[in-house]
Each structure stands twice: as C-alpha cells, then as structure tokens.
Coordinates of C-alpha atoms in Angstrom, one line a residue:
X48 CA 66.9 104.3 128.7
X49 CA 64.2 106.1 130.7
X50 CA 62.2 107.8 127.8
X51 CA 61.8 105.1 125.2
X52 CA 62.0 102.0 127.2
X53 CA 60.8 102.5 130.7
X54 CA 58.8 105.6 131.5
X55 CA 56.2 105.6 128.8
X56 CA 54.7 102.2 129.9
X57 CA 55.2 103.2 133.5
X58 CA 53.2 106.5 133.1
X59 CA 50.6 104.8 131.2
X60 CA 50.2 102.4 133.8
X61 CA 49.7 105.0 136.5
X62 CA 47.3 107.0 134.4
X63 CA 43.8 106.0 135.4
X64 CA 40.2 106.9 134.6
X65 CA 37.3 107.0 137.2
X66 CA 33.8 106.0 137.0
X67 CA 31.3 108.7 137.8
X68 CA 31.1 109.3 141.5
X69 CA 34.3 107.7 142.5
X70 CA 37.0 109.8 144.3
X71 CA 40.3 110.3 142.8
X72 CA 43.3 108.5 144.2
X73 CA 44.9 111.8 145.1
X74 CA 41.6 112.6 147.1
X75 CA 41.8 109.4 149.1
X76 CA 45.5 109.9 149.8
X77 CA 44.6 113.5 151.0
X78 CA 42.1 111.8 153.4
X79 CA 44.4 109.1 154.7
X80 CA 47.5 111.5 155.1
X81 CA 45.6 114.7 156.4
X82 CA 42.1 114.0 157.5
X83 CA 42.0 110.5 159.1
X84 CA 44.9 111.2 161.4
X85 CA 43.6 114.5 162.4
X86 CA 40.1 113.2 163.3
X87 CA 41.8 110.3 165.2
X88 CA 43.9 112.7 167.1
X89 CA 41.4 115.5 167.9
X90 CA 38.0 114.1 167.6
X91 CA 37.7 110.4 168.4
X92 CA 38.1 110.7 172.1
X93 CA 34.7 112.2 172.4
X94 CA 33.0 111.3 169.0
X95 CA 33.6 107.7 168.1
X96 CA 32.0 104.2 168.3
X97 CA 35.3 102.8 169.6
X98 CA 35.5 105.3 172.5
X99 CA 31.9 104.6 173.5
X100 CA 31.3 108.3 173.4
X101 CA 29.2 110.3 171.0
X102 CA 28.8 113.7 172.6
X103 CA 25.9 115.7 170.9
X104 CA 25.1 112.4 169.1
X105 CA 27.9 112.7 166.8
X106 CA 30.4 110.0 165.8
X107 CA 33.2 110.9 163.4
X108 CA 35.0 107.5 163.1
X109 CA 32.8 106.3 160.2
X110 CA 31.8 108.0 156.9
X111 CA 28.1 107.7 157.7
X112 CA 28.4 109.0 161.2
X113 CA 30.4 112.1 160.0
X114 CA 27.7 112.8 157.2
X115 CA 24.8 111.9 159.4
X116 CA 25.9 114.5 162.0
X117 CA 24.4 115.0 165.4
X118 CA 22.1 117.2 167.4
X119 CA 23.5 120.4 166.1
X120 CA 23.1 119.5 162.4
X121 CA 25.1 118.0 159.5
X122 CA 28.6 117.6 160.5
X123 CA 29.9 117.1 156.9
X124 CA 28.1 118.3 153.8
X125 CA 30.1 117.0 150.9
X126 CA 31.2 119.9 148.5
X127 CA 30.0 122.7 150.9
X128 CA 32.2 123.6 153.8
X129 CA 30.1 126.6 154.8
X130 CA 27.0 124.3 155.5
X131 CA 29.2 121.8 157.4
X132 CA 28.9 122.1 161.2
X133 CA 32.2 120.6 161.6
X134 CA 34.0 123.6 160.0
X135 CA 31.9 126.0 162.1
X136 CA 32.8 124.1 165.3
X137 CA 36.6 123.8 164.6
X138 CA 36.7 127.4 163.4
X139 CA 35.1 128.5 166.8
X140 CA 32.6 130.6 164.9
X141 CA 30.0 130.1 167.6
X142 CA 31.0 130.2 171.2
X143 CA 28.4 127.7 172.0
X144 CA 30.0 125.1 169.7
X145 CA 33.8 124.8 169.9
X146 CA 35.6 121.7 169.0
X147 CA 37.9 120.5 170.3
X148 CA 37.0 122.3 173.5
X149 CA 39.4 124.6 175.0
X150 CA 39.9 122.3 178.0
X151 CA 40.7 119.5 175.6
X152 CA 43.7 121.2 173.8
X153 CA 41.9 124.1 172.2
X154 CA 41.4 125.3 168.7
X155 CA 43.0 123.6 165.6
X156 CA 45.7 125.4 163.6
X157 CA 44.8 127.3 160.6
X158 CA 46.5 124.7 158.5
X159 CA 44.4 121.9 160.1
X160 CA 41.1 123.7 159.6
X161 CA 42.2 124.6 156.0
X162 CA 42.8 120.8 155.4
X163 CA 39.4 119.9 156.6
X164 CA 37.7 122.6 154.6
X165 CA 39.6 121.6 151.4
X166 CA 38.6 118.0 152.1
X167 CA 34.9 118.8 152.3
X168 CA 35.1 121.1 149.2
X169 CA 36.5 118.2 147.2
X170 CA 33.5 116.2 148.1
X171 CA 34.6 114.7 151.5
X172 CA 36.1 111.6 149.9
X173 CA 36.1 108.8 152.5
X174 CA 36.9 105.2 152.1
X175 CA 35.5 104.3 155.6
X176 CA 32.5 102.2 154.4
X177 CA 29.9 100.6 156.8
X178 CA 28.7 101.7 160.2
X179 CA 31.7 100.4 162.3
X180 CA 34.9 102.1 162.6
X181 CA 37.9 100.7 160.6
X182 CA 40.4 99.7 163.3
X183 CA 44.0 100.4 162.7
X184 CA 46.0 97.3 162.1
X185 CA 48.2 96.3 165.0
X186 CA 50.9 94.5 163.1
X187 CA 52.5 94.3 159.7
X188 CA 52.5 90.9 157.8
X189 CA 56.0 91.2 156.2
X190 CA 55.6 88.0 154.2
X191 CA 52.4 89.0 152.7
X192 CA 53.9 92.3 151.7
X193 CA 56.7 90.7 149.8
X194 CA 54.0 89.3 147.5
X195 CA 52.8 92.8 146.4
X196 CA 53.0 93.0 142.6
X197 CA 55.6 95.8 142.3
X198 CA 58.1 93.7 144.5
X199 CA 58.0 90.7 142.2
X200 CA 61.2 90.0 140.1
X201 CA 61.1 90.6 136.4
X202 CA 60.3 87.5 134.4
X203 CA 59.8 86.5 130.7
X204 CA 56.2 85.9 129.8
X205 CA 55.5 84.2 126.6
X206 CA 52.8 86.0 124.6
X207 CA 49.6 84.0 124.2
X208 CA 48.8 82.4 121.0
X209 CA 45.7 84.1 119.4
X210 CA 44.2 82.3 116.4
X211 CA 42.6 84.1 113.6
X212 CA 43.8 87.7 114.5
X213 CA 46.4 90.0 112.9
X214 CA 49.3 90.3 115.3
X215 CA 52.1 92.9 114.6
X216 CA 54.1 92.6 117.8
X217 CA 53.9 90.7 121.1
X218 CA 52.1 93.4 122.8
X219 CA 49.2 92.9 120.5
X220 CA 48.9 89.3 121.5
X221 CA 48.1 90.2 125.1
X222 CA 45.6 92.9 124.0
X223 CA 43.8 90.6 121.5
X224 CA 43.5 88.0 124.2
X225 CA 41.7 90.2 126.4
X226 CA 39.5 91.4 123.6
X227 CA 38.6 87.8 122.8
X228 CA 37.8 87.1 126.5
X229 CA 35.4 90.1 126.5
X230 CA 34.0 89.1 123.1
X231 CA 35.1 92.5 121.6
X232 CA 36.4 93.1 118.0
X233 CA 39.3 95.0 116.9
X234 CA 38.9 98.5 115.7
X235 CA 39.6 99.0 111.9
X236 CA 43.2 99.9 111.0
X237 CA 43.7 103.7 111.5
X238 CA 44.4 105.9 108.4
X239 CA 47.6 107.7 107.7
X240 CA 45.9 111.0 108.7
X241 CA 44.7 109.6 112.0
X242 CA 48.0 108.1 112.8
X243 CA 50.1 111.1 112.4
X244 CA 47.7 113.1 114.5
X245 CA 47.8 110.5 117.3
X246 CA 51.6 110.3 117.3
X247 CA 51.9 114.1 117.5
X248 CA 49.4 114.6 120.2
X249 CA 50.6 111.6 122.2
X250 CA 54.3 112.3 122.0
X251 CA 54.6 116.1 122.0
X252 CA 51.1 117.3 122.8
X253 CA 50.9 119.5 119.7
X254 CA 48.9 119.2 116.5
X255 CA 50.9 118.3 113.4
X256 CA 51.5 121.2 110.8
X257 CA 49.3 120.8 107.7
X258 CA 52.3 120.3 105.4
X259 CA 53.7 117.5 107.6
X260 CA 50.3 115.7 107.5
X261 CA 50.1 115.9 103.7
X262 CA 53.7 114.8 103.3
X263 CA 53.3 111.7 105.6
X264 CA 50.0 110.8 104.1
X265 CA 51.4 110.8 100.6
X266 CA 54.5 108.8 101.5
X267 CA 52.6 106.4 103.7
X268 CA 49.9 105.6 101.1
X269 CA 52.4 105.3 98.3
X270 CA 54.6 102.9 100.2
X271 CA 54.1 99.1 100.1
X272 CA 52.6 97.4 103.1
X273 CA 56.0 96.1 104.1
X274 CA 57.5 99.8 104.1
X275 CA 54.8 101.5 106.0
X276 CA 56.1 100.4 109.2
X277 CA 59.4 102.1 108.5
X278 CA 57.6 105.3 107.8
X279 CA 55.9 105.1 111.2
X280 CA 59.1 104.4 112.9
X281 CA 60.8 107.4 111.3
X282 CA 58.0 109.7 112.3
X283 CA 58.2 108.4 116.0
X284 CA 61.9 108.8 116.2
X285 CA 61.7 112.2 114.9
X286 CA 59.0 113.2 117.6
X287 CA 61.0 111.6 120.4
X288 CA 64.0 113.6 119.4
X289 CA 61.9 116.8 119.8
X290 CA 62.4 119.0 122.9
X291 CA 58.7 119.1 123.2
X292 CA 58.7 115.3 124.0
X293 CA 60.1 116.0 127.4
X294 CA 57.7 119.0 128.0
X295 CA 54.7 116.7 127.2
X296 CA 55.6 113.6 129.0
X297 CA 57.4 115.4 131.9
X298 CA 54.0 116.7 133.0
X299 CA 52.9 113.1 133.9
X300 CA 55.8 112.6 136.2
X301 CA 55.5 116.2 137.7
X302 CA 52.0 115.1 138.6
X303 CA 53.2 112.0 140.4
X304 CA 55.9 114.0 142.1
X305 CA 53.2 116.6 143.3
X306 CA 55.2 119.4 141.6
X307 CA 54.0 123.0 142.1
X308 CA 55.5 126.4 141.8
X309 CA 54.0 127.7 145.1
X310 CA 53.9 126.3 148.6
X311 CA 50.1 125.8 148.8
X312 CA 47.8 126.5 151.8
X313 CA 46.3 129.9 152.4
X314 CA 49.4 132.0 151.9
X315 CA 50.6 130.0 148.9
X316 CA 53.8 131.9 148.3
X317 CA 55.7 131.5 145.2
X318 CA 58.8 129.2 144.9
X319 CA 61.2 131.1 142.9
X320 CA 63.5 128.1 142.3
X321 CA 60.9 125.4 141.5
X322 CA 61.5 125.6 137.9
X323 CA 65.0 123.9 138.3
X324 CA 63.4 120.6 139.2
X325 CA 60.8 121.0 136.4
X326 CA 63.6 121.6 133.9
X327 CA 65.5 118.6 135.2
X328 CA 62.5 116.2 134.5
X329 CA 62.3 117.7 130.9
X330 CA 66.0 117.3 130.3
X331 CA 66.0 113.8 131.7
X332 CA 63.4 112.6 129.3
X333 CA 64.8 114.4 126.3
X334 CA 68.3 112.8 127.1
X335 CA 67.1 109.3 127.7
X336 CA 68.5 109.3 131.3
X337 CA 68.7 105.8 132.5
X338 CA 65.8 105.1 134.8
X339 CA 68.0 104.0 137.8
X340 CA 69.9 107.3 137.5
X341 CA 66.6 109.2 137.3
X342 CA 65.4 107.7 140.6
X343 CA 68.7 107.9 142.5
X344 CA 69.3 111.6 141.6
X345 CA 65.9 112.5 142.8
X346 CA 66.3 110.9 146.2
X347 CA 69.9 111.8 146.8
X348 CA 71.6 113.5 143.9
X349 CA 73.4 116.1 146.1
X350 CA 75.0 113.2 148.1
X351 CA 75.8 110.9 145.1
X352 CA 77.1 113.5 142.7
X353 CA 77.8 116.7 144.6
X354 CA 79.5 118.3 141.7
X355 CA 76.8 117.6 139.1
X356 CA 74.3 120.5 138.9
X357 CA 71.7 118.4 137.2
X358 CA 71.8 115.8 140.0
X359 CA 71.2 118.8 142.5
X360 CA 68.2 119.9 140.5
X361 CA 66.7 116.5 140.7
X362 CA 66.5 116.6 144.5
X363 CA 63.7 119.1 144.1
X364 CA 61.5 116.1 144.0
X365 CA 61.9 115.8 147.8
X366 CA 60.5 119.3 148.5
X367 CA 57.9 119.6 145.8
X368 CA 55.0 119.0 148.2
X369 CA 52.8 121.5 150.0
X370 CA 54.5 123.3 152.9
X371 CA 52.9 125.5 155.6
X372 CA 54.8 128.8 155.7
X373 CA 53.3 130.6 158.7
X374 CA 53.7 128.5 161.8
X375 CA 54.4 129.1 165.4
X376 CA 57.4 127.8 167.2
X377 CA 55.6 124.9 168.8
X378 CA 54.3 123.8 165.3
X379 CA 57.7 123.6 163.8
X380 CA 58.6 120.1 164.8
X381 CA 55.1 118.7 163.7
X382 CA 55.4 120.5 160.3
X383 CA 58.8 119.1 159.8
X384 CA 57.6 115.4 160.3
X385 CA 54.7 116.1 158.1
X386 CA 57.3 117.1 155.4
X387 CA 59.2 113.9 155.9
X388 CA 56.0 111.9 155.8
X389 CA 55.1 113.5 152.5
X390 CA 58.5 112.7 151.1
X391 CA 58.4 109.0 152.0
X392 CA 54.8 108.6 150.9
X393 CA 55.6 110.2 147.5
X394 CA 58.6 107.8 146.9
X395 CA 56.3 105.0 147.7
X396 CA 53.5 105.9 145.4
X397 CA 55.6 107.1 142.5
X398 CA 58.6 104.8 142.6
X399 CA 57.6 101.7 144.5
X400 CA 54.1 101.0 143.2
X401 CA 52.5 101.4 146.6

C-alpha cells in the first residue's frame, strides 16, 4: 500500500539537504529546461566559443563567460537582475544595446525575459563548469541507460552482520554498518517524551497534546522492555489513521508534482480548481491507495477509469506546472510544447528516478 509501505521511504529518498553555496536541484532543473535552451537558441550564434564569435567580447555558452561579461559590463550578476547587462539588453532598455538584434529575430517574449530574470535572482545556478562549452551529446547510449539505478529489478538483499551492536530490525543493520565504516557511534536511545514528539511531528506535522504526552510517557515507562515496542506501534498506527497524516505527507508529493494554486509568471492567475488534485493526494495517502494505482491515475486516470471522480482528480498532476496565460497566436504552439515537455520531465523526475 502506498502510505505505509512505499511512499514514506520514497519521499525520504528524494528529500535532500544542500551544502552551503550549492544550487538546489529545482534550480538546476530550471536552468536546463528554461535557460540553457533559450541561450542556445537566441544567443550562441553570436556569443559562443563553439560559433567562433564573441560580439562585444561576450560569450554565453559557459558559466564563466556569462559572469565575466563583455565590453558593456557584467552580463550576469548572480542575485541581482537589475545590475545584469543581459537583462538590460534583452529588455531593449537601451537602444544601443538590444539583444537579440531586431534583424536577428527581435526581442524575446515577456515570458522568456521573466525566465532569465528569475534565474538570475535565484543566483544564476549554472552547472556548466570550466571555460569550454559543454557540447550536446550526439547520441544516446541505450545500454548504459538500462543500468541506471531506478531501472534495476527488485532483489532481496541480506542485511549485513554487525558485531557488538544492538539491532532491532534489518534496517538498523545497514545503518549500523555505515556508522561503523565512518567510525561513528550510535546516539543514546530516545526517551519516551522525545519519541512521542518525533512521531507526531514526523507523521502529522503537529505537536502532541500535553495529556497525550503524559499518558504515553507513563505507559511506556511502566511497560516491560518487551512491551514497549507494542506501545510505539500502537501510537504509530493511530497517527497513520489520522486525516492529518495525508495532509502532512501529501505536501512532499505535491512538491515533486510542482503543484501550485496559480499559473505562475507575471500574471499569476489563480487556479480555481487546483484544490481537486491536492485533495486527491491527501485522500490517496489516507486511504493507503496502492502505489501502482496512484501512478496510473495521475498519468491517465480519465482514460483508465472515466466514471471514477477520484481518478479524474488525479490527472491534475499533468497540468500542475507553470503556464503562460497571455500569449500571442504565434506563441501558442511553442507554449503547448513547453507544457508537454514539463509533463514528461516531471513524470521522469518524480516517478522514474531520473
């Protein structure tokens, strides 16, 4: 079932912490999906190492080149779009500095300019290290792709044998093995008061009522060592049965699904019906919806079960990304393909481990 046996470890695996100064994965995804293609399409022709041209002594196909700028000044100032000459140029704020030039296709769309500004404001995350441009791969190695970790079949792994350590379950064996490799010691066992607070905050995101804490602490400390585990299991089962469980853990999936209740971009209009998808995620977790059903409904619930309202709600996953709302007729096709690319990319990152 999704809630108890699959989604908790899945969401824990995709939750990550960052070292200081490192861009977040979402920021790098934004660069790869919005900024790199835009620079390649609109700028590299005149400003790249690969083209052999660096008009105004500016190259934009490397991180260093973009931040170094050219004879007009710093093209990209991480965190400050107003000081970045690139934004001034693409906005046509100065008639002497217009990029791309009118004869080369003209001014970028408002959405493209907004994307560049948003990228710079978030610190201009850019994985293109070095002074040479990163060339696009000309072919795909299918066999190498099949070896990717998320495509490997499930297999039984025997827990390692760890001598001299207390092991309550097989997961502990793997943890203790790594602690031993790093020469780290176990933390002392948590008290009953700490345990109940951890379970409440982890599972439903709310603090435990004072009377609940005192009751649990009294029963836990009065119980024998053998019976303490059953006290913990009873508490966990009760919290998993709470409606707040789905509300708490659904937030993690909604982050992966890039859920929002407005369209984004400069207009950022409200989505009056967005709550239907949010409610589906909460209900799915609280009902222990099988994970395979959880996935299928979000991709094609309207086709698979056209008479099931919950399956229809699930397909909100596909349209949960940002969408431009004020576009011209000649932008419509491009925007549609951007939406389709967003759908495919999100399925890959959230469901395929890509």
